[in-house]
Amino acid sequence: MEIRIISAEDLDLSGRPIRGGVFVTVQTDPNCRCSTGVYTEGGSYHYLNENLQMPLPSSSRAVLVEVNCKTSSGVKKVGTAEIPVSDFDGGNLPKDYLHILSYRLREGNGRRNGIINLSVRIKSSPPPPPTAPSNHPTAMHNQKHLLTCI
């Protein structure tokens, strides 16, 4: 899965706008997490534009996106969004389709706290290499090789 964290906007900590130190962590299952770099520029619109490549286990029902802020007293969680896998995988769209998505971030107590903008693309597997007809010498050699490797 390729997920691009485009931006985060209208973020605050304790009622004060966040000016910098923002980074995003994406989790597809308990053992698979990826984070962006820290965005240090000020303003209420944090333009991260960072691409993350990570596996999407078939057992995953949602992707957790967590926005954090580095402060002088440590890392503070700003808000999270739980993105259902069904929002970008499945249906009649091709695997390599680029989904542009925006989600409301919520604090642990349910309070709204900003918006995360991202894109998601499920990468399709590369096509298998072409095979020779089964009576072709190369195909027969490959079959023997497969039999000895199994």
PDB file of N, CA and C in Angstrom, residues 2 13 16 25 27 29-30 32-33 45 56 61-62 81 88 94 97-98 123 127 134:
ATOM      1  N   GLU A   2       0.493   2.194  -0.784  1.00  0.00           N
ATOM      2  CA  GLU A   2       1.200   3.472  -0.818  1.00  0.00           C
ATOM      3  C   GLU A   2       0.260   4.522  -0.248  1.00  0.00           C
ATOM      4  N   LEU A  13      -3.483  22.110  20.352  1.00  0.00           N
ATOM      5  CA  LEU A  13      -3.166  21.417  21.601  1.00  0.00           C
ATOM      6  C   LEU A  13      -3.642  22.312  22.728  1.00  0.00           C
ATOM      7  N   ARG A  16      -4.792  25.780  21.765  1.00  0.00           N
ATOM      8  CA  ARG A  16      -3.863  26.680  21.075  1.00  0.00           C
ATOM      9  C   ARG A  16      -3.444  26.069  19.741  1.00  0.00           C
ATOM     10  N   THR A  25       1.760   9.190  12.131  1.00  0.00           N
ATOM     11  CA  THR A  25       2.042   7.756  12.203  1.00  0.00           C
ATOM     12  C   THR A  25       0.859   7.007  11.608  1.00  0.00           C
ATOM     13  N   GLN A  27      -0.749   3.110  10.947  1.00  0.00           N
ATOM     14  CA  GLN A  27      -0.679   1.734  11.443  1.00  0.00           C
ATOM     15  C   GLN A  27      -1.698   0.887  10.693  1.00  0.00           C
ATOM     16  N   ASP A  29      -1.656  -2.667  11.156  1.00  0.00           N
ATOM     17  CA  ASP A  29      -1.961  -3.698  12.154  1.00  0.00           C
ATOM     18  C   ASP A  29      -1.020  -3.463  13.339  1.00  0.00           C
ATOM     19  N   PRO A  30      -1.201  -4.171  14.450  1.00  0.00           N
ATOM     20  CA  PRO A  30      -0.382  -3.881  15.636  1.00  0.00           C
ATOM     21  C   PRO A  30       1.129  -3.980  15.415  1.00  0.00           C
ATOM     22  N   CYS A  32       2.715  -3.272  12.403  1.00  0.00           N
ATOM     23  CA  CYS A  32       3.156  -2.525  11.224  1.00  0.00           C
ATOM     24  C   CYS A  32       2.803  -1.046  11.365  1.00  0.00           C
ATOM     25  N   ARG A  33       3.831  -0.238  11.667  1.00  0.00           N
ATOM     26  CA  ARG A  33       3.662   1.216  11.831  1.00  0.00           C
ATOM     27  C   ARG A  33       4.733   1.938  11.016  1.00  0.00           C
ATOM     28  N   TYR A  45      -1.856  25.295   8.447  1.00  0.00           N
ATOM     29  CA  TYR A  45      -1.944  24.280   7.406  1.00  0.00           C
ATOM     30  C   TYR A  45      -0.574  23.615   7.302  1.00  0.00           C
ATOM     31  N   LEU A  56      -0.329  -3.976   3.544  1.00  0.00           N
ATOM     32  CA  LEU A  56      -1.690  -3.951   4.070  1.00  0.00           C
ATOM     33  C   LEU A  56      -2.118  -5.403   4.241  1.00  0.00           C
ATOM     34  N   ARG A  61      -8.894  -4.393   8.800  1.00  0.00           N
ATOM     35  CA  ARG A  61     -10.219  -3.823   8.521  1.00  0.00           C
ATOM     36  C   ARG A  61     -10.166  -2.305   8.464  1.00  0.00           C
ATOM     37  N   ALA A  62      -9.116  -1.720   9.077  1.00  0.00           N
ATOM     38  CA  ALA A  62      -8.982  -0.267   9.100  1.00  0.00           C
ATOM     39  C   ALA A  62      -7.509   0.106   9.203  1.00  0.00           C
ATOM     40  N   ALA A  81      -7.566   9.261  13.225  1.00  0.00           N
ATOM     41  CA  ALA A  81      -8.658   8.934  12.306  1.00  0.00           C
ATOM     42  C   ALA A  81      -8.524   7.457  11.977  1.00  0.00           C
ATOM     43  N   PHE A  88     -11.037   2.417   0.402  1.00  0.00           N
ATOM     44  CA  PHE A  88     -10.077   2.503  -0.702  1.00  0.00           C
ATOM     45  C   PHE A  88      -9.728   1.158  -1.330  1.00  0.00           C
ATOM     46  N   PRO A  94      -9.993  -0.312 -10.170  1.00  0.00           N
ATOM     47  CA  PRO A  94      -8.764  -1.104 -10.319  1.00  0.00           C
ATOM     48  C   PRO A  94      -7.849  -0.949  -9.104  1.00  0.00           C
ATOM     49  N   TYR A  97      -5.775   2.338  -8.465  1.00  0.00           N
ATOM     50  CA  TYR A  97      -6.555   3.576  -8.433  1.00  0.00           C
ATOM     51  C   TYR A  97      -6.099   4.451  -7.262  1.00  0.00           C
ATOM     52  N   LEU A  98      -5.929   5.743  -7.519  1.00  0.00           N
ATOM     53  CA  LEU A  98      -5.490   6.682  -6.492  1.00  0.00           C
ATOM     54  C   LEU A  98      -6.709   7.301  -5.820  1.00  0.00           C
ATOM     55  N   LYS A 123      -1.128  -1.042  -4.380  1.00  0.00           N
ATOM     56  CA  LYS A 123      -0.279  -1.443  -5.495  1.00  0.00           C
ATOM     57  C   LYS A 123      -0.618  -2.869  -5.898  1.00  0.00           C
ATOM     58  N   PRO A 127       2.847  -8.393 -12.956  1.00  0.00           N
ATOM     59  CA  PRO A 127       2.341  -9.559 -13.681  1.00  0.00           C
ATOM     60  C   PRO A 127       3.384 -10.671 -13.693  1.00  0.00           C
ATOM     61  N   SER A 134       3.683 -25.605 -22.793  1.00  0.00           N
ATOM     62  CA  SER A 134       4.108 -26.716 -21.932  1.00  0.00           C
ATOM     63  C   SER A 134       5.009 -27.724 -22.634  1.00  0.00           C
TER      64      SER A 134
END
